[in-house]
Coordinates of C-alpha atoms and ligand atoms in Angstrom, one line a residue:
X582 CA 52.1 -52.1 -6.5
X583 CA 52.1 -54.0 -3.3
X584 CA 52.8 -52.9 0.5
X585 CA 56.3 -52.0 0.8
X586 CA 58.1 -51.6 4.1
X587 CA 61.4 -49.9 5.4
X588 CA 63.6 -52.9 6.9
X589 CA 66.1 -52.4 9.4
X590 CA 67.8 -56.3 8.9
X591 CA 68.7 -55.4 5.2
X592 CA 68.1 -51.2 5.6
X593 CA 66.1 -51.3 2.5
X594 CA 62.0 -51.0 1.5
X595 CA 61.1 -54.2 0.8
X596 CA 58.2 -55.8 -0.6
X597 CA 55.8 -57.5 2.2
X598 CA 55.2 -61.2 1.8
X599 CA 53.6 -63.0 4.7
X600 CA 54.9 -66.1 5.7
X601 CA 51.2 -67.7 6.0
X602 CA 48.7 -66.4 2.8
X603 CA 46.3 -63.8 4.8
X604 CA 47.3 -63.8 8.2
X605 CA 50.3 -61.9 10.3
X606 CA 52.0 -62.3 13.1
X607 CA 53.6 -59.3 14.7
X608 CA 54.9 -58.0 17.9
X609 CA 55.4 -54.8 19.4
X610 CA 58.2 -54.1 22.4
X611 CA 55.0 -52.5 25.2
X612 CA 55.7 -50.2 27.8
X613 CA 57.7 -50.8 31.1
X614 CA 54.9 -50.3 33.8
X615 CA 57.2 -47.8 36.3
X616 CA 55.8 -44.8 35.8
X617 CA 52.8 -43.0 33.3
X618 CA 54.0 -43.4 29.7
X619 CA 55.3 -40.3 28.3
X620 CA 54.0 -39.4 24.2
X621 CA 57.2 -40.4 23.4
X622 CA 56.5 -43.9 23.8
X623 CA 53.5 -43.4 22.9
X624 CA 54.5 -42.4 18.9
X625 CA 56.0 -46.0 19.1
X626 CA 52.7 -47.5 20.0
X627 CA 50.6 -45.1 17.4
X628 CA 52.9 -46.3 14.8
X629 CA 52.1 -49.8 15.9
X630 CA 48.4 -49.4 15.5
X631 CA 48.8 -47.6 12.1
X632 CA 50.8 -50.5 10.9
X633 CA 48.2 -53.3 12.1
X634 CA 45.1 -51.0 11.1
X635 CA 46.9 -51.1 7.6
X636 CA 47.5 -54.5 7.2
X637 CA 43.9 -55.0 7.9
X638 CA 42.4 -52.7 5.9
X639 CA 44.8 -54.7 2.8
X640 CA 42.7 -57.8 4.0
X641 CA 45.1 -59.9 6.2
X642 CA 44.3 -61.4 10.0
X643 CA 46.1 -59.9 12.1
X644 CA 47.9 -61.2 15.6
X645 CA 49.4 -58.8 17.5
X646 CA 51.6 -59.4 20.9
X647 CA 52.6 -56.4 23.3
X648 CA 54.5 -57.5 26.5
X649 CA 54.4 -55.4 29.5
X650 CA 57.8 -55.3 31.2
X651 CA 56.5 -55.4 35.0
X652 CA 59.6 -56.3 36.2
X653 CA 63.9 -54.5 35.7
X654 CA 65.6 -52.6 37.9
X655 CA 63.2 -49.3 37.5
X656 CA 60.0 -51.1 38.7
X657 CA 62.1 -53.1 42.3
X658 CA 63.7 -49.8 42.6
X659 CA 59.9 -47.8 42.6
X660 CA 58.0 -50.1 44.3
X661 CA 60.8 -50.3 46.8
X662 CA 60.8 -46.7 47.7
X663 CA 57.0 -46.4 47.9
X664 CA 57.4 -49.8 50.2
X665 CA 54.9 -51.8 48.8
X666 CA 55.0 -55.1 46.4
X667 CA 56.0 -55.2 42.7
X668 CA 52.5 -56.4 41.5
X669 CA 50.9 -53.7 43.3
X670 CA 53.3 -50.9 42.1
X671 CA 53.0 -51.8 38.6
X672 CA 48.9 -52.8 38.4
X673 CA 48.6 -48.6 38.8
X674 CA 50.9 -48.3 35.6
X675 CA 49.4 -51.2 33.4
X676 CA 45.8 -49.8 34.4
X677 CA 47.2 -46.1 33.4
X678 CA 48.7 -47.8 30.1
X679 CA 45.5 -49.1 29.2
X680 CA 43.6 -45.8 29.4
X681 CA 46.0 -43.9 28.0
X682 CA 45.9 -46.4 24.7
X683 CA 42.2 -45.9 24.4
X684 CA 42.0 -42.1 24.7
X685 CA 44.6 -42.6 21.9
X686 CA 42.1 -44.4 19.8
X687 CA 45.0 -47.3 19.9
X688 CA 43.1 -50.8 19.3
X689 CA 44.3 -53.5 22.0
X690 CA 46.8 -56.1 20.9
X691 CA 45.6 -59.6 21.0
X692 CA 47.6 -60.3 23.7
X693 CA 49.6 -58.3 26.9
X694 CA 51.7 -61.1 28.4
X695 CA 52.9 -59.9 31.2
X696 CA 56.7 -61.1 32.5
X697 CA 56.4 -62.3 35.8
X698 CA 53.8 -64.4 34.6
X699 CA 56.6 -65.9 32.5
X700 CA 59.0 -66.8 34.4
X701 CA 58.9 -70.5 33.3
X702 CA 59.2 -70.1 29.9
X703 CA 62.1 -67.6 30.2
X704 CA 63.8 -70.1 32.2
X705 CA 63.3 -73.0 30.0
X706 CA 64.8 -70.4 27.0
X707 CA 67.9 -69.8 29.1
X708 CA 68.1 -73.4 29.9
X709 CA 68.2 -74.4 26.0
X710 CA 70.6 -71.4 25.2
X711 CA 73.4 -72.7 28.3
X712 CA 73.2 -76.5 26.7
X713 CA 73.7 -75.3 23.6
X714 CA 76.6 -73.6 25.0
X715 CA 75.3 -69.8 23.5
X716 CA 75.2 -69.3 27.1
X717 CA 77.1 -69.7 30.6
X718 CA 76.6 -69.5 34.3
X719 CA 79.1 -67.3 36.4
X720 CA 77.9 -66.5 40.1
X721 CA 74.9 -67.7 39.8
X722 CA 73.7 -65.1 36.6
X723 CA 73.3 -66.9 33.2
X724 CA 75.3 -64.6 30.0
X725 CA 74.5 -65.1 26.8
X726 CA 77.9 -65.7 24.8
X727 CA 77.9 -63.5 22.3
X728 CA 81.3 -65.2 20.5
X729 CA 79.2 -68.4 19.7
X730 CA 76.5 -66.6 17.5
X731 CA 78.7 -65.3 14.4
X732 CA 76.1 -63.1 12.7
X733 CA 75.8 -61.0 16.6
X734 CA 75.3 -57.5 15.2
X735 CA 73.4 -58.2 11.7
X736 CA 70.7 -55.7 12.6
X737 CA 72.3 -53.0 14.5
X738 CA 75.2 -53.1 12.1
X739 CA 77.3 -53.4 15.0
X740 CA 80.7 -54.8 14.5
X741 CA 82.4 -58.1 16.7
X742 CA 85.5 -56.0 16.5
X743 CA 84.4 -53.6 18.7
X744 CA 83.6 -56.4 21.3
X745 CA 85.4 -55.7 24.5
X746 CA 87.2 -59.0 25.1
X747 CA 86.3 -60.4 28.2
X748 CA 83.2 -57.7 29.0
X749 CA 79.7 -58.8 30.6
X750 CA 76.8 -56.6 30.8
X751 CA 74.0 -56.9 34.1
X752 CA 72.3 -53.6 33.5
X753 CA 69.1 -53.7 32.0
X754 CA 70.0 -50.4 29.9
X755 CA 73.4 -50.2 28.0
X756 CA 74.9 -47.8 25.6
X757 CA 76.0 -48.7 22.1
X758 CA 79.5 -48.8 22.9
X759 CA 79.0 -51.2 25.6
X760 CA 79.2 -54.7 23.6
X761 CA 79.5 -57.8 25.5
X762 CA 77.7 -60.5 27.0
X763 CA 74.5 -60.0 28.6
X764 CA 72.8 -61.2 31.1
X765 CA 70.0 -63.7 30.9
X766 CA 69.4 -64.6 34.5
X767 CA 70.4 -62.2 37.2
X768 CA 71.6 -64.0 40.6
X769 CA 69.7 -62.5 43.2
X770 CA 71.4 -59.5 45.0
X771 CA 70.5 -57.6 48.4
X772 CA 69.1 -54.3 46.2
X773 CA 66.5 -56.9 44.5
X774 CA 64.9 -57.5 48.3
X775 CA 61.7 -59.3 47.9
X776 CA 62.0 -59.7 44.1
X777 CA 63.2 -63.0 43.3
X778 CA 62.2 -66.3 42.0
X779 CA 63.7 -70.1 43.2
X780 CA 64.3 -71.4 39.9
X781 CA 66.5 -74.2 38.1
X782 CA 68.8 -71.9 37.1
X783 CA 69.1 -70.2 40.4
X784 CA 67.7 -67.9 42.6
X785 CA 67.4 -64.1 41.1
X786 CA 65.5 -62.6 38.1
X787 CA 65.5 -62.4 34.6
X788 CA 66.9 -59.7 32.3
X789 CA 65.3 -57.7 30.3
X790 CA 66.2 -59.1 26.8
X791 CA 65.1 -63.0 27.1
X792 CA 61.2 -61.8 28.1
X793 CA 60.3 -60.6 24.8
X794 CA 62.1 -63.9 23.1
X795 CA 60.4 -66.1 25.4
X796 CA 56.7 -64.2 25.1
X797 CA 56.8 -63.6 21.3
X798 CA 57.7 -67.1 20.7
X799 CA 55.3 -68.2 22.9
X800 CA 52.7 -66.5 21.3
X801 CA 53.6 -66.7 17.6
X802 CA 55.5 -69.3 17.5
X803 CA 59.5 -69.5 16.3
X804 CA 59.2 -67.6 13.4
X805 CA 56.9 -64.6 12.4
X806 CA 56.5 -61.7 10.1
X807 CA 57.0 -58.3 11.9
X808 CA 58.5 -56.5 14.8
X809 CA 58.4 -52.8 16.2
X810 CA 59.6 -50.9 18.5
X811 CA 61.5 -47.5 18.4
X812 CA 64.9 -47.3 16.9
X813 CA 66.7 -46.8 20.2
X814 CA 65.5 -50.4 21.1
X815 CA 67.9 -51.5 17.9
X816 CA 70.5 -51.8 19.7
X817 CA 71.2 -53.8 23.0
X818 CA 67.4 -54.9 22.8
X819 CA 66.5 -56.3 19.2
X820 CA 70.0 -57.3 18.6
X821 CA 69.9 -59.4 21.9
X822 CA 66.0 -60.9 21.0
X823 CA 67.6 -62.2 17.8
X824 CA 70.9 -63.9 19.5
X825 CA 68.8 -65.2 21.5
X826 CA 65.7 -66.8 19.7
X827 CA 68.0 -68.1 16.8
X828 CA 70.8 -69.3 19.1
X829 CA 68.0 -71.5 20.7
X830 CA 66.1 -72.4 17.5
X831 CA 68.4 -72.4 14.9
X832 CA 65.6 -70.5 13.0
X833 CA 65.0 -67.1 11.4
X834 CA 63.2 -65.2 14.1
X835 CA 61.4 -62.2 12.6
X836 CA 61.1 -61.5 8.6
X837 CA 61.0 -57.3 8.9
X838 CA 61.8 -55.3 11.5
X839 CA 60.2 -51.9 11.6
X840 CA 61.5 -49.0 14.0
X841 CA 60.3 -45.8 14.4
X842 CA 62.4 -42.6 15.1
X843 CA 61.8 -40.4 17.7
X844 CA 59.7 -37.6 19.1
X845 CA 62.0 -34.7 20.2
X846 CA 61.8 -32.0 22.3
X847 CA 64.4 -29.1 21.2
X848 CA 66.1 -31.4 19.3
X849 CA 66.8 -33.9 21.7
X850 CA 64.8 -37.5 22.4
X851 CA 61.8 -37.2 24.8
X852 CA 62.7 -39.2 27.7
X853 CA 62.7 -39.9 31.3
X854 CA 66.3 -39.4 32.0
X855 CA 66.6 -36.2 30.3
X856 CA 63.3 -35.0 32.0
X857 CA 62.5 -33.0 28.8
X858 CA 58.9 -35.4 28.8
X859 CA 55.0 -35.1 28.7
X860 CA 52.9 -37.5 29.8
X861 CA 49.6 -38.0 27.8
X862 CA 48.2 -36.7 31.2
X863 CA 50.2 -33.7 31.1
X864 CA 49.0 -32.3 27.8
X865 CA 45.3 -33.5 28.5
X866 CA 45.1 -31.4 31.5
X867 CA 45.9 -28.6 29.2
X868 CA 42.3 -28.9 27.5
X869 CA 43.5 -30.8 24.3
X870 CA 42.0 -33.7 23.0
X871 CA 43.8 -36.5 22.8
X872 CA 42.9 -37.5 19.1
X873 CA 44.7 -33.8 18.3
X874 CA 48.0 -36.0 19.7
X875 CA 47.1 -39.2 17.7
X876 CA 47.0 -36.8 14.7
X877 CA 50.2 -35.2 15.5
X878 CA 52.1 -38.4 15.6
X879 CA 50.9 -40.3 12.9
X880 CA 51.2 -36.8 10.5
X881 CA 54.5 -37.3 10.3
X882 CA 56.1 -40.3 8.4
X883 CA 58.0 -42.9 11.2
X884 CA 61.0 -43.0 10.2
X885 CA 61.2 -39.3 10.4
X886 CA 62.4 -37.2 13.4
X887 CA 59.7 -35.1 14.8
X888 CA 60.1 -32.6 17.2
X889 CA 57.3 -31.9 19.6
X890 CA 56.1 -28.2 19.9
X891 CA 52.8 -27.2 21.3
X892 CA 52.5 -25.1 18.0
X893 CA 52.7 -28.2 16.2
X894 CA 49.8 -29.4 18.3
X895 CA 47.6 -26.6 17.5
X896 CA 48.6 -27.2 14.2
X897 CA 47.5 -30.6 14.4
X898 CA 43.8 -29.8 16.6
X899 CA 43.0 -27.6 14.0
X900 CA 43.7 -30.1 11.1
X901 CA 41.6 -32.2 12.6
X902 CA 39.1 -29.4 13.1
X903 CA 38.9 -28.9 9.3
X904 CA 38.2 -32.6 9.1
X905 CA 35.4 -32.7 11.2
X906 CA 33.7 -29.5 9.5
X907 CA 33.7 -31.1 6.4
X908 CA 32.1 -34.4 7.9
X909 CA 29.7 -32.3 9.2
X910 CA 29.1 -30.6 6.1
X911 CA 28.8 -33.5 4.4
X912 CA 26.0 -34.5 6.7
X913 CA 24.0 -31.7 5.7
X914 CA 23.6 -32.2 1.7
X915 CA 20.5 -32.0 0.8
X916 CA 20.8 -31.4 -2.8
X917 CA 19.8 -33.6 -5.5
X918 CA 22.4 -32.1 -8.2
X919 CA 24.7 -34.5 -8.7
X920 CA 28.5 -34.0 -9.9
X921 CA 29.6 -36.0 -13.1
X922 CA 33.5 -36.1 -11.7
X923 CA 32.6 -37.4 -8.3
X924 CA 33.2 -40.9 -8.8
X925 CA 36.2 -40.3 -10.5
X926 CA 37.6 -37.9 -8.1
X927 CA 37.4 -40.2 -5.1
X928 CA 38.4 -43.4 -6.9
X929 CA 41.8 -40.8 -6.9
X930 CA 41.7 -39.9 -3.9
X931 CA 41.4 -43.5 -2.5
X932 CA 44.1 -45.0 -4.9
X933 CA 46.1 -41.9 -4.0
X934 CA 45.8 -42.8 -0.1
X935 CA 47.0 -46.4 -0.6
X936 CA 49.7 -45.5 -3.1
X937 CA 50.6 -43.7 0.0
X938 CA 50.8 -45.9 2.4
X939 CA 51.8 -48.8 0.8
X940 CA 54.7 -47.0 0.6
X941 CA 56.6 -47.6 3.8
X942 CA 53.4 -45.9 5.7
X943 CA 53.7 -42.4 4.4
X944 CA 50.9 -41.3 6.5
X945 CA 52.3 -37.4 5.7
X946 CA 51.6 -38.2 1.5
X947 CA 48.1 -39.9 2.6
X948 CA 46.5 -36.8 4.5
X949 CA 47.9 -34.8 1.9
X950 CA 45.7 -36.5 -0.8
X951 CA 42.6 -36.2 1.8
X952 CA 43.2 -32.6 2.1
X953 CA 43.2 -32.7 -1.6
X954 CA 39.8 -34.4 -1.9
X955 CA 38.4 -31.8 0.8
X956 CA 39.3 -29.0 -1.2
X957 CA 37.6 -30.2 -4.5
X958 CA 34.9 -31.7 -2.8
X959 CA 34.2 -28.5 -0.8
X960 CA 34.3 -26.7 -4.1
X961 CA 32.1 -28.6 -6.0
X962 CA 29.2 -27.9 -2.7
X963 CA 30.1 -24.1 -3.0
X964 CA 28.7 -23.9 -6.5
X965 CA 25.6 -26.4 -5.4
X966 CA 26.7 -29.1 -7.6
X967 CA 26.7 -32.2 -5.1
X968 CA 24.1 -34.2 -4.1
X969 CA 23.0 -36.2 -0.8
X970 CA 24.0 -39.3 -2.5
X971 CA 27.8 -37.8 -3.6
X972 CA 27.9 -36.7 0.1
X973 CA 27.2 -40.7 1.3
X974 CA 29.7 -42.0 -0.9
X975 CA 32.1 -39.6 0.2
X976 CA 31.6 -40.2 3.9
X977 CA 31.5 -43.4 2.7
X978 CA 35.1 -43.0 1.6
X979 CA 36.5 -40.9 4.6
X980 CA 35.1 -44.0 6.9
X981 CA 37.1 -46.6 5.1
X982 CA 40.4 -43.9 5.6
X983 CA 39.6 -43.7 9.0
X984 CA 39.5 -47.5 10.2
X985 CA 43.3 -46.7 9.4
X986 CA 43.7 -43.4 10.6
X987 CA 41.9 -43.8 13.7
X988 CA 41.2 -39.8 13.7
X989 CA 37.6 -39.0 13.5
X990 CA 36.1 -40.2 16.6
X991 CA 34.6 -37.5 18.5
X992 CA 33.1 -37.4 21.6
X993 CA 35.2 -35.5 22.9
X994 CA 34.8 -32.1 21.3
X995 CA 31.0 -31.5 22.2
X996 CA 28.8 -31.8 24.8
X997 CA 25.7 -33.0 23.1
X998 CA 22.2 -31.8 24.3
X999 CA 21.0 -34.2 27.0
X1000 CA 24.1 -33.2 29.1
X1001 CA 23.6 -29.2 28.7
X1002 CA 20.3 -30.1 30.0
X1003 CA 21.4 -31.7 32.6
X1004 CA 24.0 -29.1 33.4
X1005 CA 21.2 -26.6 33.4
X1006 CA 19.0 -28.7 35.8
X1007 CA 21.5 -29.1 38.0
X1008 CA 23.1 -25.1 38.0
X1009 CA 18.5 -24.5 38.4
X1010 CA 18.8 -26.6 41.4
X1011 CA 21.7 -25.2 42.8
X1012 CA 20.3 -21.6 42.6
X1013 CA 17.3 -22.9 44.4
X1014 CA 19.3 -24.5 47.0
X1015 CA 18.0 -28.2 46.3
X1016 CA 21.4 -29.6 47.2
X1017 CA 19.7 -33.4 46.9
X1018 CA 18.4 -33.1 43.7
X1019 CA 21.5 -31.1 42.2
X1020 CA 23.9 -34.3 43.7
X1021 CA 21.4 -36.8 41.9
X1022 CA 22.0 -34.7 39.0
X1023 CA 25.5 -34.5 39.0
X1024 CA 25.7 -38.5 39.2
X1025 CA 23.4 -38.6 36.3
X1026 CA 25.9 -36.4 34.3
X1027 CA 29.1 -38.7 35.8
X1028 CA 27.7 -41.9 34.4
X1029 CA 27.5 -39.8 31.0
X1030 CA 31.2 -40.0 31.2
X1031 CA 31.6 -36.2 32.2
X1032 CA 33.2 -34.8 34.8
X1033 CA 32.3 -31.5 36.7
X1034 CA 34.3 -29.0 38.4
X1035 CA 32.7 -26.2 40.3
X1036 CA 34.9 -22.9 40.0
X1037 CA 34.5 -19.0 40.9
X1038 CA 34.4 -18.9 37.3
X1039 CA 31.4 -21.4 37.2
X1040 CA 30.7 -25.0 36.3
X1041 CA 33.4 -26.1 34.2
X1042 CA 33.6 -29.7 32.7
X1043 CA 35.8 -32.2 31.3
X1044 CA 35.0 -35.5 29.4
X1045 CA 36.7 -38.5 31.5
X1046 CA 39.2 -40.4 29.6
Ligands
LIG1230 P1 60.5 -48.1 27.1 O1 59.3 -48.1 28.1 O2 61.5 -47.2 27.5 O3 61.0 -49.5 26.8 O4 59.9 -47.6 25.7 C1 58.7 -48.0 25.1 C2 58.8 -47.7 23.6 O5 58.8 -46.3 23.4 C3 59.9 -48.3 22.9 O6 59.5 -48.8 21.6 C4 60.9 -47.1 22.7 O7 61.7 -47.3 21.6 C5 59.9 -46.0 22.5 N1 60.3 -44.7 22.7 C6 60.9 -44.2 23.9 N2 61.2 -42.9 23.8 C7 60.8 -42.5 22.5 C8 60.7 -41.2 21.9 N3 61.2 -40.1 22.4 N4 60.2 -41.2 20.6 C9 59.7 -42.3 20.1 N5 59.7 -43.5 20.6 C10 60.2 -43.6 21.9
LIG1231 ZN1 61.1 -56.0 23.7

């Protein structure tokens, strides 16, 4: 059996053809650069990775695109406030993105177009939509006219008869019940200040929807295989992106489109507006690692609620834990007494894992047949039958799960020997009163990647993400 995967155009598991043999094309809505990323979002772009480090591991090329929204009402109205330009206000949240992705083990996308560097090709999109007549110009703001694309709700499921006649929609966030045109091009208006461009079809700024039209097609042409994003992005967003890439093409736009569901706190969506939100930040300064948060998203299938508790994170940290002590266990096998069922049990183990996955990315059934394979394995080196060479294959094994899993990098949880050393040296000088030498030290330690903090309690560290 084949990859299978949960589609939200026909709300069924389909099976996963590529449109070229061997090589994807997907796209994933990125982040809006106003503020730190909270894990929220950050399930949406862990569930991204999983999906691409999946499709690799089944042998296809993959081409990911994530755009970076640098520019909506959120980022004028922030960098307004702190008085200083839009590029400047968001370079501190793309740079922020960008660290937060790696200390989340997430591999880079291919590409990270950014949308005021796009201006041109959103324009020549809304150009092609208003002489097709999908779109018009009213006070110099382009809508898209939804009444001239007769499939207009084929993903969200929305219906035309709830279309309120005669509605038009600027804002760059919209509830479901709000169905109307939208806005392409937005005339430029006194709250936008600095932020505009001169363009052909007017002065003002574009709207949220037509960036990620204009940038995916860009990148991977008219039509391509897969697009994510969480399920609240549905509907305005993905319904939009579709009205508007097939109104200009006349082509199928995307083949599947994957959402995931959301991380919760008490039951409610993690976000901004609600203020009920963590930042990756937030929970690192809290001492946790943040592969224990990788694990905690990705241990629960997508397209399933989860509700965030710090419970569930220690439930997580020490999954990993037990993980890690059986790598390390592995490690140190020095027996020659070889098991008979080895082989067997972790051609199991690995067809179990990919049964797993291939179905719909149940990541939940997958770590379930690893914690399987622990427990026999580790039983097996209990009563001394397992050899150096079983212990290879099987690290082996739990290497090849982990270029998908992403969870077994470690630096993070030790300090290895040549920085207590170091510490040591520098506490020696310290005590001593060799202030020169303990400073040299310390930078010695820094460009190690660690970061020291002296307290009443002591030295205390941290490793800097
Ligand atoms: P935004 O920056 O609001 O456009 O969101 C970026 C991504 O995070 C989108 O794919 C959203 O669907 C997703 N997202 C936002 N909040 C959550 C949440 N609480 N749980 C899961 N995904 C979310
Ligand atoms: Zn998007």
């Amino acid at each position: 059996m084949g990859l299978r995967l949960f589609n939200t155009l026909t709300r069924q598991k389909e099976d996963f053809v590529s449109i070229e043999p061997g090589k994807i094309r997907m796209y994933t809505c990125g982040p809006t650069v106003y503020d730190f990323a909270h894990i929220g979002n950050f399930r949406a772009y862990v569930f991204a990775d999983l999906l691409k480090r999946y499709l690799r591991y089944k042998g296809y090329e993959v081409k990911q695109v994530m755009n970076l929204t640098d520019i909506d009402d959120k980022t004028i109205r922030g960098s307004q406030q702190e008085k200083i330009s839009l590029s400047e206000y968001t370079a501190r949240y793309k740079d922020a993105f960008f660290q937060d992705i790696k200390a989340l083990n997430i591999e880079r996308a291919d590409v990270y177009p950014e949308a005021t560097a796009h201006i041109v090709d959103m324009v020549n999109l809304v150009k092609k939509l208003l002489e097709k007549s999908h779109a018009y110009q009213l006070g110099g703001s382009s809508y898209f006219k939804i009444s001239t694309f007769p499939s207009y709700g084929k993903l969200s499921k929305m219906k035309m008869e709830d279309l309120k006649a005669g509605a038009r929609i600027s804002k760059d966030e919209y509830e479901k019940e709000e169905i109307g045109d939208f806005a392409l091009w937005k005339a430029w208006d006194e709250k936008d200040g600095e932020v505009f461009w001169e363009t052909e079809v007017g002065k003002g700024r574009p709207g949220w929807h037509i960036e990620c039209s204009a940038m995916s097609m860009k990148y991977l042409g008219k039509h391509f295989d897969i697009h994510t994003g969480g399920v609240d992005l549905i509907f305005p967003h993905h319904e939009n992106e579709i009205a508007q890439s097939e109104g200009a093409t006349g082509e199928k736009f995307v083949n599947y489109w994957l959402h995931n569901e959301h991380l919760l706190v008490e039951g409610r969506k993690m976000a901004k507006s609600f203020g009920n939100y963590f930042t990756l930040r937030d929970i690192l300064s809290k001492g946790y690692n943040p592969i224990a948060i990788r694990y905690l998203l990705l241990a629960t299938h997508y397209r399933q609620q989860l509700n965030f508790t710090f419970e569930g994170l220690d439930g997580a940290k020490n999954a990993l834990q037990r993980l890690h002590d059986f790598i390390d266990r592995l490690k140190g096998i020095r027996s020659q007494k070889s098991h008979p069922e080895v082989a067997e049990i972790l051609k199991e183990a690995q067809s179990g894992f990919e049964e797993s996955l291939d179905d719909d990315l149940n990541t939940s059934s997958a770590l379930g047949k690893i914690f399987d394979l622990v427990k026999e394995i580790n039983r097996f080196i209990d009563e001394g039958d397992f050899s150096s060479q079983d212990a290879e294959k099987t690290l082996a094994l739990m290497q090849r799960f982990d270029s998908v899993l992403g969870i077994l990098k470690r630096e993070e949880l030790k300090l290895d020997e040549k920085i207590t050393e170091l510490i040591q040296k520098r506490n020696q000088a310290r005590k001593e009163k060799k202030w020169e030498e303990a400073d040299k030290v310390r930078k010695e330690i820094e460009s190690l990647g660690i970061i020291l903090e002296d307290t009443p309690e002591g030295t205390k560290w941290k490793k800097r993400i």
